[in-house]
Tab-separated table of C-alpha atoms in Angstrom:
chain	number	residue	atom	x	y	z
A	1	MET	CA	0.000	0.000	0.000
A	2	PRO	CA	1.306	3.464	-0.862
A	3	ILE	CA	1.983	6.208	1.641
A	4	TYR	CA	0.368	9.553	0.838
A	5	ALA	CA	1.387	12.942	2.233
A	6	TYR	CA	-1.414	15.244	3.383
A	7	GLN	CA	-1.354	18.829	4.658
A	8	CYS	CA	-4.060	21.026	6.126
A	9	ALA	CA	-4.551	24.349	4.356
A	10	SER	CA	-6.028	25.886	7.534
A	11	CYS	CA	-3.598	24.991	10.320
A	12	GLY	CA	-0.614	23.632	8.323
A	13	HIS	CA	-0.670	20.201	10.015
A	14	ALA	CA	1.174	17.639	7.840
A	15	GLN	CA	0.789	13.862	8.043
A	16	ASP	CA	1.768	10.774	6.045
A	17	VAL	CA	-1.064	8.251	5.668
A	18	LEU	CA	-0.873	4.602	4.576
A	19	GLN	CA	-3.868	4.028	2.276
A	20	LYS	CA	-5.048	1.711	-0.459
A	21	MET	CA	-5.090	3.221	-3.922
A	22	SER	CA	-8.850	2.609	-4.051
A	23	ASP	CA	-9.513	4.505	-0.770
A	24	ALA	CA	-11.108	7.947	-0.988
A	25	PRO	CA	-8.766	10.863	-0.201
A	26	LEU	CA	-8.972	12.267	3.330
A	27	THR	CA	-10.562	15.716	3.638
A	28	VAL	CA	-10.908	16.392	7.404
A	29	CYS	CA	-7.784	17.473	9.294
A	30	PRO	CA	-7.171	15.323	12.395
A	31	ALA	CA	-5.569	18.264	14.240
A	32	CYS	CA	-8.095	21.088	13.771
A	33	GLY	CA	-11.131	19.328	12.251
A	34	ALA	CA	-11.318	21.663	9.229
A	35	ALA	CA	-12.343	20.214	5.863
A	36	SER	CA	-9.158	21.475	4.196
A	37	PHE	CA	-6.909	18.383	4.416
A	38	VAL	CA	-5.423	17.931	0.917
A	39	LYS	CA	-3.144	15.329	-0.628
A	40	GLN	CA	0.321	16.621	-1.512
A	41	LEU	CA	2.237	15.898	-4.723
A	42	THR	CA	5.386	13.926	-3.862
A	43	ALA	CA	8.157	12.166	-5.791
A	44	ALA	CA	7.877	8.478	-6.546
A	45	GLY	CA	9.470	6.316	-3.855
A	46	PHE	CA	10.716	3.511	-6.088
A	47	GLN	CA	13.243	2.862	-8.846
A	48	LEU	CA	13.131	0.054	-11.385
A	49	LYS	CA	16.311	-2.050	-11.429
A	50	GLY	CA	17.484	-5.219	-13.070
A	51	THR	CA	18.006	-6.506	-16.581
A	52	GLY	CA	16.543	-4.138	-19.150
A	53	TRP	CA	15.939	-1.212	-16.810
A	54	TYR	CA	18.433	1.610	-16.600
A	55	ALA	CA	18.368	4.824	-14.611
A	56	THR	CA	19.432	6.939	-17.610
A	57	ASP	CA	17.754	5.194	-20.534
A	58	PHE	CA	16.073	2.013	-21.695
A	59	SER	CA	18.586	0.811	-24.281
A	60	GLY	CA	21.696	-1.342	-24.141
A	61	LYS	CA	23.771	1.290	-25.976
A	62	LYS	CA	26.552	3.181	-24.261
A	63	PRO	CA	26.065	6.925	-23.782
A	64	ALA	CA	27.252	9.179	-26.609
A	65	SER	CA	29.615	11.020	-24.258
A	66	ALA	CA	31.856	7.958	-23.653
A	67	PRO	CA	33.800	8.119	-27.000
A	68	ALA	CA	34.199	11.892	-26.707
A	69	ALA	CA	35.710	11.535	-23.245
A	70	ALA	CA	38.257	8.980	-24.532
A	71	ALA	CA	39.261	11.269	-27.428
A	72	ALA	CA	39.749	14.220	-25.086
A	73	ALA	CA	42.028	12.290	-22.707
A	74	PRO	CA	45.472	13.887	-22.281
A	75	VAL	CA	48.430	12.165	-23.905
A	76	ALA	CA	51.645	11.601	-21.965
A	77	PRO	CA	54.636	13.720	-23.212
A	78	GLU	CA	56.732	10.565	-23.795
A	79	LYS	CA	54.173	9.253	-26.261
A	80	VAL	CA	54.017	12.576	-28.117
A	81	ALA	CA	57.786	12.615	-28.534
A	82	ALA	CA	57.871	8.967	-29.637
A	83	SER	CA	55.155	9.467	-32.223
A	84	ALA	CA	56.892	12.513	-33.726
A	85	GLY	CA	59.744	10.377	-35.065
A	86	PRO	CA	63.447	10.432	-34.307
A	87	ALA	CA	64.733	13.642	-32.852
A	88	THR	CA	67.377	15.553	-34.762
A	89	VAL	CA	70.250	16.530	-32.530
A	90	SER	CA	72.445	19.309	-33.754
A	91	SER	CA	75.744	19.591	-32.060
A	92	THR	CA	78.147	22.407	-32.447
A	93	SER	CA	81.317	21.042	-31.097
A	94	ASP	CA	84.687	22.478	-32.029
A	95	THR	CA	87.158	19.715	-32.541
């Protein structure tokens, strides 16, 4: 059974109530007795998990940002020098 949040518009009393989905909404505030007890809009209290359900999407594809992150990774200076070819060393020695 879901838990619903209610709040009184008259006195501000707030209460969480465990009710069946088929039950009628409460209207009378238990604190002040006014007929201004209204159900509040709250976030869902569950998350689907397991095979086929993903928090970000519903497909088995990797996010588009993964290849871009790999391409933007910094390259070590040793690898840059090695990929540039042999270094030319000029020496000016007087013999």
